[in-house]
């Protein structure tokens, strides 16, 4: 009989203690330390018969290391490829987290069904019939995806040895358990042990493994923080279940940039890739309405055109209301103060409501000018031309400040058919022979004068 050993783990950060105490000294959380039984059995490798496990690594000069054969495995999902940096790297471990019901399993299942590589989809949460019912909606004619319902890692590795898949998907890491650890599934020690076994398998066989991870109420991936350090890539699937859009971000990526993002639209047949989100975020309308302005923003490395809506009306309850959806309310108050101080607009006795369409939240300061334009348009009850857009930050002195990567924003606006874009005159723009007109302004009075002139001309 192996000796039974008990140890204590913090359920929040994974720090190990020899005895119980009330507060974790690492993360400062109270009552998160719990006892777990760890029984060390005689460990064997995931596949002791392979020559890979018997191979002894030798040091190589960095110039002698051959990376020509490490070609990425490109999936049919272009948004997924973009976030990963061009595709799946052989031998990598990818962790995907997100809210319950956001579509993590649906995303990976539809990727697995459309892959040309032999894929093993391991589920510890659903039966094979449940997965088949979902697959019928997504892609019923897949000949390369194998489904396995199992939670014991030793049995999973036996099936992997027999099938020899090119890609393994685990749904989810919190449901797996190993015979080498006596604690329950989802505990700190089980997550660490199962992930270690999967890392060893992935690196020795150059087989990529994609893990689905649960998250806590704070939005962090459940389990010890060391789990995110162990894997190569950490992806976060974000979005509101009440809206159709989903955003895939990379919080960590050893093989590419973390600035890229993928956008999806939830449909009855699964998740649809949104290659041009600007056309969806900008509403289609036949007539021009006051209070609407289009801003050129950046989400990661990706330029987006979003619509800003403002409503300015006389306050009827005495105290004016200031409400912002998808925009920082404090920044809205600051812009209103700038308009009143620098441009002479008396908005202190008026209600101001601001909304970013599409249900998204934007914190890019480059949409300041569009917010000001929408507020002025609503206040003057004069519609802005729908082929105008804005990309600049507004300072406290009323100056129009330059923003980063303005040329990328200009090219995106030109591609979508906008005729004029308002930017700061202090931006260094090297673009030449552009179809779109670049209107340079230096202070907020220039924008006010344009809107007032536009009103008088009409």
Short mmCIF file of C-alpha atoms in Angstrom, two decimals:
data_model
loop_
_atom_site.label_atom_id
_atom_site.label_comp_id
_atom_site.label_asym_id
_atom_site.label_seq_id
_atom_site.Cartn_x
_atom_site.Cartn_y
_atom_site.Cartn_z
CA UNK A 1 0.00 0.00 0.00
CA UNK A 2 1.28 3.44 -0.90
CA UNK A 3 1.45 5.89 1.94
CA UNK A 4 -1.49 8.29 2.00
CA UNK A 5 -0.39 11.88 2.20
CA UNK A 6 -2.60 14.89 2.80
CA UNK A 7 -1.71 18.42 1.86
CA UNK A 8 -3.47 21.76 1.73
CA UNK A 9 -4.06 23.87 -1.38
CA UNK A 10 -5.48 27.34 -1.85
CA UNK A 11 -8.50 26.88 -4.15
CA UNK A 12 -8.00 30.40 -5.53
CA UNK A 13 -4.32 30.52 -6.52
CA UNK A 14 -3.07 26.95 -5.98
CA UNK A 15 -0.45 27.68 -3.31
CA UNK A 16 0.44 24.57 -1.28
CA UNK A 17 0.64 24.52 2.52
CA UNK A 18 1.68 21.86 5.00
CA UNK A 19 -1.16 22.73 7.38
CA UNK A 20 -4.44 24.61 7.36
CA UNK A 21 -4.62 28.34 7.93
CA UNK A 22 -7.36 30.91 7.56
CA UNK A 23 -5.78 33.26 5.01
CA UNK A 24 -3.68 32.46 1.95
CA UNK A 25 -0.44 34.41 2.21
CA UNK A 26 -0.05 34.47 -1.58
CA UNK A 27 -3.40 35.85 -2.80
CA UNK A 28 -4.66 37.21 0.58
CA UNK A 29 -8.01 35.41 0.22
CA UNK A 30 -9.77 34.05 3.31
CA UNK A 31 -11.16 30.52 3.81
CA UNK A 32 -9.90 29.23 0.47
CA UNK A 33 -7.43 26.63 1.80
CA UNK A 34 -8.76 23.07 1.66
CA UNK A 35 -7.25 19.68 2.43
CA UNK A 36 -6.68 17.24 -0.41
CA UNK A 37 -5.59 13.63 -0.23
CA UNK A 38 -2.61 12.92 -2.46
CA UNK A 39 -1.66 9.25 -2.80
CA UNK A 40 1.49 8.74 -4.76
CA UNK A 41 1.28 5.56 -6.81
CA UNK A 42 4.10 4.12 -8.87
CA UNK A 43 4.08 6.42 -11.85
CA UNK A 44 4.52 5.20 -15.39
CA UNK A 45 4.86 7.30 -18.48
CA UNK A 46 1.80 7.95 -20.64
CA UNK A 47 3.25 5.49 -23.15
CA UNK A 48 6.23 3.61 -21.80
CA UNK A 49 6.73 1.52 -24.92
CA UNK A 50 7.52 4.43 -27.23
CA UNK A 51 10.98 5.31 -28.30
CA UNK A 52 10.06 8.95 -27.76
CA UNK A 53 9.78 8.48 -24.02
CA UNK A 54 13.18 6.73 -23.97
CA UNK A 55 14.87 9.40 -26.04
CA UNK A 56 17.47 11.44 -24.18
CA UNK A 57 17.57 15.12 -25.11
CA UNK A 58 20.94 16.53 -26.08
CA UNK A 59 21.98 20.17 -26.25
CA UNK A 60 22.09 21.64 -29.75
CA UNK A 61 23.62 24.84 -31.00
CA UNK A 62 20.76 27.23 -31.75
CA UNK A 63 21.91 27.60 -35.37
CA UNK A 64 21.65 23.80 -35.81
CA UNK A 65 18.01 23.54 -34.73
CA UNK A 66 15.79 22.77 -37.72
CA UNK A 67 12.37 24.44 -37.70
CA UNK A 68 11.53 23.89 -41.36
CA UNK A 69 9.23 20.98 -40.55
CA UNK A 70 7.29 22.85 -37.85
CA UNK A 71 4.57 23.99 -40.24
CA UNK A 72 1.38 25.21 -38.60
CA UNK A 73 -1.81 23.18 -38.91
CA UNK A 74 -4.22 25.55 -40.64
CA UNK A 75 -7.91 25.11 -39.79
CA UNK A 76 -10.89 26.13 -41.91
CA UNK A 77 -11.73 28.81 -39.31
CA UNK A 78 -9.85 31.94 -40.41
CA UNK A 79 -10.72 33.84 -37.21
CA UNK A 80 -9.26 31.04 -35.07
CA UNK A 81 -6.13 30.96 -37.24
CA UNK A 82 -5.71 34.75 -36.91
CA UNK A 83 -5.87 34.68 -33.09
CA UNK A 84 -3.36 31.82 -32.89
CA UNK A 85 -0.96 33.63 -35.21
CA UNK A 86 -1.53 31.63 -38.39
CA UNK A 87 -2.67 28.19 -37.24
CA UNK A 88 -2.06 25.49 -34.64
CA UNK A 89 1.59 24.77 -33.82
CA UNK A 90 2.38 21.00 -33.54
CA UNK A 91 3.00 19.99 -29.94
CA UNK A 92 1.36 23.09 -28.47
CA UNK A 93 -1.11 23.13 -25.58
CA UNK A 94 -3.99 25.60 -26.00
CA UNK A 95 -6.35 26.55 -23.15
CA UNK A 96 -9.76 28.05 -24.02
CA UNK A 97 -11.82 29.67 -21.26
CA UNK A 98 -15.14 31.51 -21.15
CA UNK A 99 -18.51 31.93 -19.44
CA UNK A 100 -20.86 28.93 -19.19
CA UNK A 101 -22.99 28.64 -22.32
CA UNK A 102 -20.94 31.17 -24.29
CA UNK A 103 -20.11 28.60 -27.00
CA UNK A 104 -16.68 27.11 -26.11
CA UNK A 105 -17.68 23.52 -26.88
CA UNK A 106 -19.57 24.59 -30.01
CA UNK A 107 -16.55 26.49 -31.33
CA UNK A 108 -14.08 23.63 -30.84
CA UNK A 109 -16.53 20.98 -32.06
CA UNK A 110 -17.18 22.80 -35.33
CA UNK A 111 -13.44 23.33 -35.81
CA UNK A 112 -12.85 19.61 -35.14
CA UNK A 113 -15.62 18.58 -37.56
CA UNK A 114 -14.19 20.66 -40.40
CA UNK A 115 -10.53 19.70 -39.95
CA UNK A 116 -8.81 17.60 -42.57
CA UNK A 117 -6.61 16.11 -39.83
CA UNK A 118 -7.59 13.08 -37.75
CA UNK A 119 -9.10 14.60 -34.56
CA UNK A 120 -10.03 13.01 -31.24
CA UNK A 121 -12.68 14.99 -29.31
CA UNK A 122 -12.70 13.84 -25.67
CA UNK A 123 -15.71 14.94 -23.62
CA UNK A 124 -16.15 14.44 -19.91
CA UNK A 125 -19.36 16.47 -19.73
CA UNK A 126 -21.59 15.15 -22.52
CA UNK A 127 -22.48 11.76 -23.94
CA UNK A 128 -21.68 10.72 -27.49
CA UNK A 129 -25.35 11.08 -28.47
CA UNK A 130 -25.50 14.63 -27.16
CA UNK A 131 -22.40 15.58 -29.14
CA UNK A 132 -23.83 13.88 -32.24
CA UNK A 133 -27.05 15.95 -31.94
CA UNK A 134 -25.01 19.15 -31.87
CA UNK A 135 -22.79 17.97 -34.71
CA UNK A 136 -25.85 17.37 -36.90
CA UNK A 137 -26.58 21.12 -36.75
CA UNK A 138 -22.99 22.16 -37.49
CA UNK A 139 -21.47 19.73 -39.98
CA UNK A 140 -23.05 16.26 -40.21
CA UNK A 141 -20.65 14.96 -42.88
CA UNK A 142 -17.35 14.73 -41.02
CA UNK A 143 -15.10 11.74 -41.62
CA UNK A 144 -12.06 12.74 -39.55
CA UNK A 145 -13.52 13.47 -36.09
CA UNK A 146 -13.67 10.74 -33.43
CA UNK A 147 -15.72 11.22 -30.24
CA UNK A 148 -14.67 9.72 -26.89
CA UNK A 149 -16.52 10.16 -23.59
CA UNK A 150 -13.99 9.50 -20.84
CA UNK A 151 -12.60 11.27 -17.78
CA UNK A 152 -9.73 9.00 -16.73
CA UNK A 153 -6.45 10.08 -18.29
CA UNK A 154 -4.99 6.55 -18.36
CA UNK A 155 -7.92 5.32 -20.48
CA UNK A 156 -7.70 8.39 -22.73
CA UNK A 157 -4.02 7.71 -23.45
CA UNK A 158 -4.82 4.07 -24.32
CA UNK A 159 -7.30 5.26 -26.94
CA UNK A 160 -4.82 7.87 -28.20
CA UNK A 161 -2.19 5.15 -28.59
CA UNK A 162 -4.59 3.01 -30.62
CA UNK A 163 -6.03 5.85 -32.76
CA UNK A 164 -2.90 8.04 -33.17
CA UNK A 165 -4.82 11.30 -33.80
CA UNK A 166 -3.27 14.47 -35.23
CA UNK A 167 -5.15 16.79 -32.82
CA UNK A 168 -6.70 16.13 -29.40
CA UNK A 169 -9.50 18.25 -27.89
CA UNK A 170 -10.30 17.90 -24.17
CA UNK A 171 -13.69 19.15 -22.90
CA UNK A 172 -12.94 20.02 -20.16
CA UNK A 173 -9.74 19.84 -18.06
CA UNK A 174 -11.78 20.18 -14.84
CA UNK A 175 -13.55 16.85 -15.51
CA UNK A 176 -10.38 14.75 -15.91
CA UNK A 177 -8.82 12.70 -13.13
CA UNK A 178 -5.69 10.60 -12.84
CA UNK A 179 -5.11 7.39 -10.84
CA UNK A 180 -1.91 8.90 -9.48
CA UNK A 181 -3.87 11.45 -7.42
CA UNK A 182 -6.59 10.45 -4.96
CA UNK A 183 -8.42 13.78 -4.81
CA UNK A 184 -11.64 14.49 -6.71
CA UNK A 185 -11.89 15.84 -10.26
CA UNK A 186 -11.47 19.60 -10.52
CA UNK A 187 -9.25 19.89 -7.46
CA UNK A 188 -5.95 21.75 -7.61
CA UNK A 189 -3.80 18.63 -7.52
CA UNK A 190 -5.88 16.81 -10.17
CA UNK A 191 -5.78 19.75 -12.60
CA UNK A 192 -2.01 20.08 -12.21
CA UNK A 193 -1.39 16.34 -12.62
CA UNK A 194 -3.68 15.90 -15.65
CA UNK A 195 -2.23 18.97 -17.37
CA UNK A 196 1.30 17.74 -16.74
CA UNK A 197 0.49 14.37 -18.34
CA UNK A 198 -1.06 16.11 -21.37
CA UNK A 199 1.94 18.44 -21.74
CA UNK A 200 4.30 15.47 -21.67
CA UNK A 201 2.24 13.71 -24.33
CA UNK A 202 2.00 16.83 -26.55
CA UNK A 203 5.70 17.65 -26.46
CA UNK A 204 6.92 14.07 -27.00
CA UNK A 205 4.60 13.32 -29.94
CA UNK A 206 4.26 16.83 -31.46
CA UNK A 207 0.47 16.42 -31.19
CA UNK A 208 -1.39 19.66 -30.36
CA UNK A 209 -3.86 19.48 -27.46
CA UNK A 210 -6.71 21.96 -27.00
CA UNK A 211 -8.20 22.22 -23.51
CA UNK A 212 -11.47 23.82 -22.44
CA UNK A 213 -11.29 25.42 -18.98
CA UNK A 214 -14.05 26.57 -16.66
CA UNK A 215 -13.92 30.04 -15.16
CA UNK A 216 -14.71 31.41 -11.70
CA UNK A 217 -17.28 34.07 -10.83
CA UNK A 218 -14.53 36.67 -11.15
CA UNK A 219 -13.96 35.70 -14.79
CA UNK A 220 -10.61 33.96 -14.17
CA UNK A 221 -9.89 30.44 -15.38
CA UNK A 222 -10.70 27.99 -12.58
CA UNK A 223 -7.84 26.11 -10.97
CA UNK A 224 -4.35 27.20 -10.01
CA UNK A 225 -2.74 30.14 -11.79
CA UNK A 226 0.10 27.78 -12.68
CA UNK A 227 -2.29 26.18 -15.21
CA UNK A 228 -2.04 29.29 -17.40
CA UNK A 229 1.76 29.27 -17.03
CA UNK A 230 2.00 25.60 -18.07
CA UNK A 231 0.13 25.92 -21.38
CA UNK A 232 1.46 27.63 -24.50
CA UNK A 233 -1.61 29.66 -25.40
CA UNK A 234 -4.50 31.03 -23.31
CA UNK A 235 -7.61 32.04 -25.26
CA UNK A 236 -10.64 33.81 -23.79
CA UNK A 237 -14.08 33.53 -25.41
CA UNK A 238 -16.04 36.64 -24.48
CA UNK A 239 -19.46 38.07 -25.16
CA UNK A 240 -22.92 38.47 -23.73
CA UNK A 241 -25.31 35.57 -24.17
CA UNK A 242 -28.06 38.14 -24.86
CA UNK A 243 -26.14 39.40 -27.91
CA UNK A 244 -25.20 37.40 -30.97
CA UNK A 245 -21.55 38.49 -31.17
CA UNK A 246 -18.66 36.60 -29.59
CA UNK A 247 -15.04 37.76 -29.36
CA UNK A 248 -12.06 35.38 -29.17
CA UNK A 249 -8.95 36.95 -27.60
CA UNK A 250 -5.47 35.63 -26.86
CA UNK A 251 -4.29 36.52 -23.34
CA UNK A 252 -1.06 34.56 -23.81
CA UNK A 253 0.53 33.20 -26.97
CA UNK A 254 4.05 31.80 -27.20
CA UNK A 255 3.79 31.48 -30.98
CA UNK A 256 2.23 34.77 -32.04
CA UNK A 257 0.80 38.15 -31.10
CA UNK A 258 -1.79 38.69 -28.37
CA UNK A 259 -3.22 41.74 -30.14
CA UNK A 260 -5.31 39.83 -32.66
CA UNK A 261 -8.94 38.89 -32.06
CA UNK A 262 -11.62 36.85 -33.79
CA UNK A 263 -15.27 37.84 -34.04
CA UNK A 264 -18.14 35.35 -34.37
CA UNK A 265 -21.89 35.54 -34.71
CA UNK A 266 -24.00 32.93 -32.92
CA UNK A 267 -26.52 31.25 -35.21
CA UNK A 268 -28.71 28.18 -35.07
CA UNK A 269 -26.17 26.24 -37.12
CA UNK A 270 -23.23 27.21 -34.91
CA UNK A 271 -20.80 30.11 -34.84
CA UNK A 272 -20.33 32.07 -38.05
CA UNK A 273 -17.06 33.89 -38.71
CA UNK A 274 -17.48 37.65 -39.07
CA UNK A 275 -14.77 38.71 -41.51
CA UNK A 276 -15.97 42.33 -41.75
CA UNK A 277 -17.61 43.33 -38.43
CA UNK A 278 -17.80 47.02 -39.40
CA UNK A 279 -20.67 46.36 -41.81
CA UNK A 280 -22.65 44.71 -39.01
CA UNK A 281 -21.89 47.31 -36.34
CA UNK A 282 -23.00 50.19 -38.58
CA UNK A 283 -26.75 50.29 -39.01
CA UNK A 284 -28.24 50.47 -42.50
CA UNK A 285 -30.75 53.31 -42.84
CA UNK A 286 -32.27 55.10 -45.83
CA UNK A 287 -32.54 58.57 -44.29
CA UNK A 288 -30.00 60.54 -42.30
CA UNK A 289 -30.83 61.03 -38.61
CA UNK A 290 -29.36 63.49 -36.14
CA UNK A 291 -27.23 62.25 -33.26
CA UNK A 292 -25.37 59.56 -35.25
CA UNK A 293 -21.63 59.55 -35.93
CA UNK A 294 -19.22 56.84 -37.07
CA UNK A 295 -15.86 56.32 -35.33
CA UNK A 296 -12.80 54.45 -36.59
CA UNK A 297 -11.52 52.42 -33.65
CA UNK A 298 -9.08 49.57 -33.10
CA UNK A 299 -9.81 46.31 -31.33
CA UNK A 300 -6.43 44.73 -30.83
CA UNK A 301 -4.74 44.94 -34.24
CA UNK A 302 -8.04 45.06 -36.08
CA UNK A 303 -9.68 48.31 -37.26
CA UNK A 304 -13.43 48.59 -36.74
CA UNK A 305 -15.98 51.19 -37.75
CA UNK A 306 -18.57 51.62 -35.01
CA UNK A 307 -21.63 53.83 -34.75
CA UNK A 308 -22.04 56.27 -31.87
CA UNK A 309 -25.57 57.47 -31.04
CA UNK A 310 -26.36 60.48 -28.85
CA UNK A 311 -29.61 62.01 -27.64
CA UNK A 312 -29.66 65.51 -26.14
CA UNK A 313 -32.96 66.73 -24.71
CA UNK A 314 -34.18 69.28 -22.16
CA UNK A 315 -34.10 67.99 -18.58
CA UNK A 316 -37.64 67.76 -17.21
CA UNK A 317 -36.83 66.49 -13.73
CA UNK A 318 -34.55 69.32 -12.64
CA UNK A 319 -31.33 67.34 -12.39
CA UNK A 320 -29.90 66.49 -15.83
CA UNK A 321 -29.24 62.83 -16.53
CA UNK A 322 -25.97 61.52 -17.96
CA UNK A 323 -26.15 57.96 -19.26
CA UNK A 324 -23.63 56.02 -21.38
CA UNK A 325 -23.90 52.47 -22.73
CA UNK A 326 -20.65 50.93 -23.97
CA UNK A 327 -18.68 54.09 -23.13
CA UNK A 328 -17.06 55.40 -19.95
CA UNK A 329 -19.57 57.68 -18.18
CA UNK A 330 -16.81 59.74 -16.55
CA UNK A 331 -15.23 60.39 -19.92
CA UNK A 332 -18.63 61.46 -21.26
CA UNK A 333 -18.91 64.04 -18.45
CA UNK A 334 -15.42 65.29 -19.29
CA UNK A 335 -16.30 65.76 -22.97
CA UNK A 336 -19.49 67.60 -22.04
CA UNK A 337 -17.46 69.93 -19.82
CA UNK A 338 -15.04 70.60 -22.70
CA UNK A 339 -17.95 71.41 -25.01
CA UNK A 340 -19.39 73.85 -22.50
CA UNK A 341 -16.11 75.53 -21.59
CA UNK A 342 -14.35 75.65 -24.97
CA UNK A 343 -17.22 75.72 -27.47
CA UNK A 344 -19.85 77.64 -25.52
CA UNK A 345 -22.63 75.03 -25.64
CA UNK A 346 -24.92 75.17 -22.59
CA UNK A 347 -25.53 71.49 -21.90
CA UNK A 348 -25.76 71.80 -18.11
CA UNK A 349 -29.57 71.82 -18.16
CA UNK A 350 -29.97 69.05 -20.71
CA UNK A 351 -30.15 65.26 -20.52
CA UNK A 352 -27.46 63.47 -22.51
CA UNK A 353 -27.72 59.80 -23.46
CA UNK A 354 -24.95 57.99 -25.33
CA UNK A 355 -24.94 54.52 -26.86
CA UNK A 356 -22.38 52.41 -28.76
CA UNK A 357 -24.39 50.24 -31.15
CA UNK A 358 -23.96 46.48 -31.38
CA UNK A 359 -23.77 45.92 -27.61
CA UNK A 360 -19.97 46.31 -27.50
CA UNK A 361 -17.87 48.31 -25.05
CA UNK A 362 -15.11 50.57 -26.36
CA UNK A 363 -12.37 52.28 -24.35
CA UNK A 364 -10.35 53.61 -27.28
CA UNK A 365 -9.82 57.39 -26.83
CA UNK A 366 -9.94 57.78 -30.63
CA UNK A 367 -13.76 57.73 -30.55
CA UNK A 368 -13.85 61.01 -28.53
CA UNK A 369 -14.31 63.10 -31.67
CA UNK A 370 -17.20 60.90 -32.85
CA UNK A 371 -18.86 61.23 -29.43
CA UNK A 372 -18.57 65.03 -29.57
CA UNK A 373 -19.89 65.07 -33.15
CA UNK A 374 -22.89 62.91 -32.22
CA UNK A 375 -23.71 65.14 -29.22
CA UNK A 376 -23.47 68.32 -31.33
CA UNK A 377 -25.55 66.73 -34.09
CA UNK A 378 -28.32 65.84 -31.64
CA UNK A 379 -28.17 69.20 -29.87
CA UNK A 380 -28.46 71.10 -33.17
CA UNK A 381 -30.90 68.50 -34.56
CA UNK A 382 -28.81 68.36 -37.71
CA UNK A 383 -27.84 65.01 -39.26
CA UNK A 384 -24.22 64.46 -40.17
CA UNK A 385 -23.52 63.05 -43.64
CA UNK A 386 -23.51 59.26 -43.33
CA UNK A 387 -20.27 58.95 -45.30
CA UNK A 388 -18.31 60.95 -42.67
CA UNK A 389 -16.28 59.30 -39.91
CA UNK A 390 -14.00 60.44 -37.08
CA UNK A 391 -10.76 59.25 -35.46
CA UNK A 392 -9.20 61.57 -32.89
CA UNK A 393 -8.88 62.17 -29.15
CA UNK A 394 -10.22 65.33 -27.50
CA UNK A 395 -8.08 66.99 -24.83
CA UNK A 396 -9.20 69.09 -21.86
CA UNK A 397 -8.12 72.27 -23.62
CA UNK A 398 -10.34 71.45 -26.57
CA UNK A 399 -7.41 70.42 -28.75
CA UNK A 400 -7.74 67.51 -31.17
CA UNK A 401 -5.01 65.07 -30.25
CA UNK A 402 -3.43 62.47 -32.57
CA UNK A 403 -4.10 58.74 -32.16
CA UNK A 404 -2.00 55.68 -32.92
CA UNK A 405 -2.10 53.76 -36.22
CA UNK A 406 -4.24 56.43 -37.87
CA UNK A 407 -3.28 55.24 -41.36
CA UNK A 408 -4.79 51.83 -40.67
CA UNK A 409 -8.03 53.53 -39.60
CA UNK A 410 -8.05 55.69 -42.74
CA UNK A 411 -7.60 52.70 -45.04
CA UNK A 412 -10.41 50.80 -43.30
CA UNK A 413 -12.74 53.79 -43.71
CA UNK A 414 -11.80 54.08 -47.36
CA UNK A 415 -12.42 50.36 -47.92
CA UNK A 416 -15.94 50.70 -46.51
CA UNK A 417 -16.81 53.61 -48.79
CA UNK A 418 -16.56 56.65 -46.49
CA UNK A 419 -15.84 59.91 -48.30
CA UNK A 420 -14.32 62.01 -45.47
CA UNK A 421 -12.51 61.21 -42.23
CA UNK A 422 -11.75 63.81 -39.54
CA UNK A 423 -8.37 63.37 -37.83
CA UNK A 424 -5.94 65.54 -35.88
CA UNK A 425 -3.67 67.79 -37.91
CA UNK A 426 -0.82 66.68 -35.63
CA UNK A 427 -0.94 63.12 -36.96
CA UNK A 428 1.93 62.24 -39.27
CA UNK A 429 0.19 60.72 -42.29
CA UNK A 430 2.29 59.33 -45.14
CA UNK A 431 -0.64 58.13 -47.25
CA UNK A 432 -0.86 59.57 -50.74
CA UNK A 433 -3.43 59.36 -53.56
CA UNK A 434 -6.21 58.20 -51.25
CA UNK A 435 -9.79 58.27 -52.48
CA UNK A 436 -11.08 59.29 -49.06
CA UNK A 437 -10.69 62.96 -48.09
CA UNK A 438 -8.60 63.45 -44.93
CA UNK A 439 -9.95 66.48 -43.04
CA UNK A 440 -7.34 67.81 -40.61
CA UNK A 441 -8.57 69.79 -37.58
CA UNK A 442 -6.65 71.13 -34.58
CA UNK A 443 -9.29 72.21 -32.07
CA UNK A 444 -12.88 71.45 -31.21
CA UNK A 445 -14.05 74.80 -32.58
CA UNK A 446 -13.15 73.58 -36.07
CA UNK A 447 -15.61 70.70 -35.75
CA UNK A 448 -18.30 72.99 -34.30
CA UNK A 449 -17.82 75.41 -37.17
CA UNK A 450 -18.17 72.64 -39.71
CA UNK A 451 -21.44 71.34 -38.20
CA UNK A 452 -22.92 74.84 -37.87
CA UNK A 453 -21.88 75.66 -41.47
CA UNK A 454 -23.36 72.37 -42.63
CA UNK A 455 -26.63 73.31 -40.93
CA UNK A 456 -26.72 76.80 -42.43
CA UNK A 457 -25.96 75.45 -45.93
CA UNK A 458 -28.83 73.03 -45.73
#
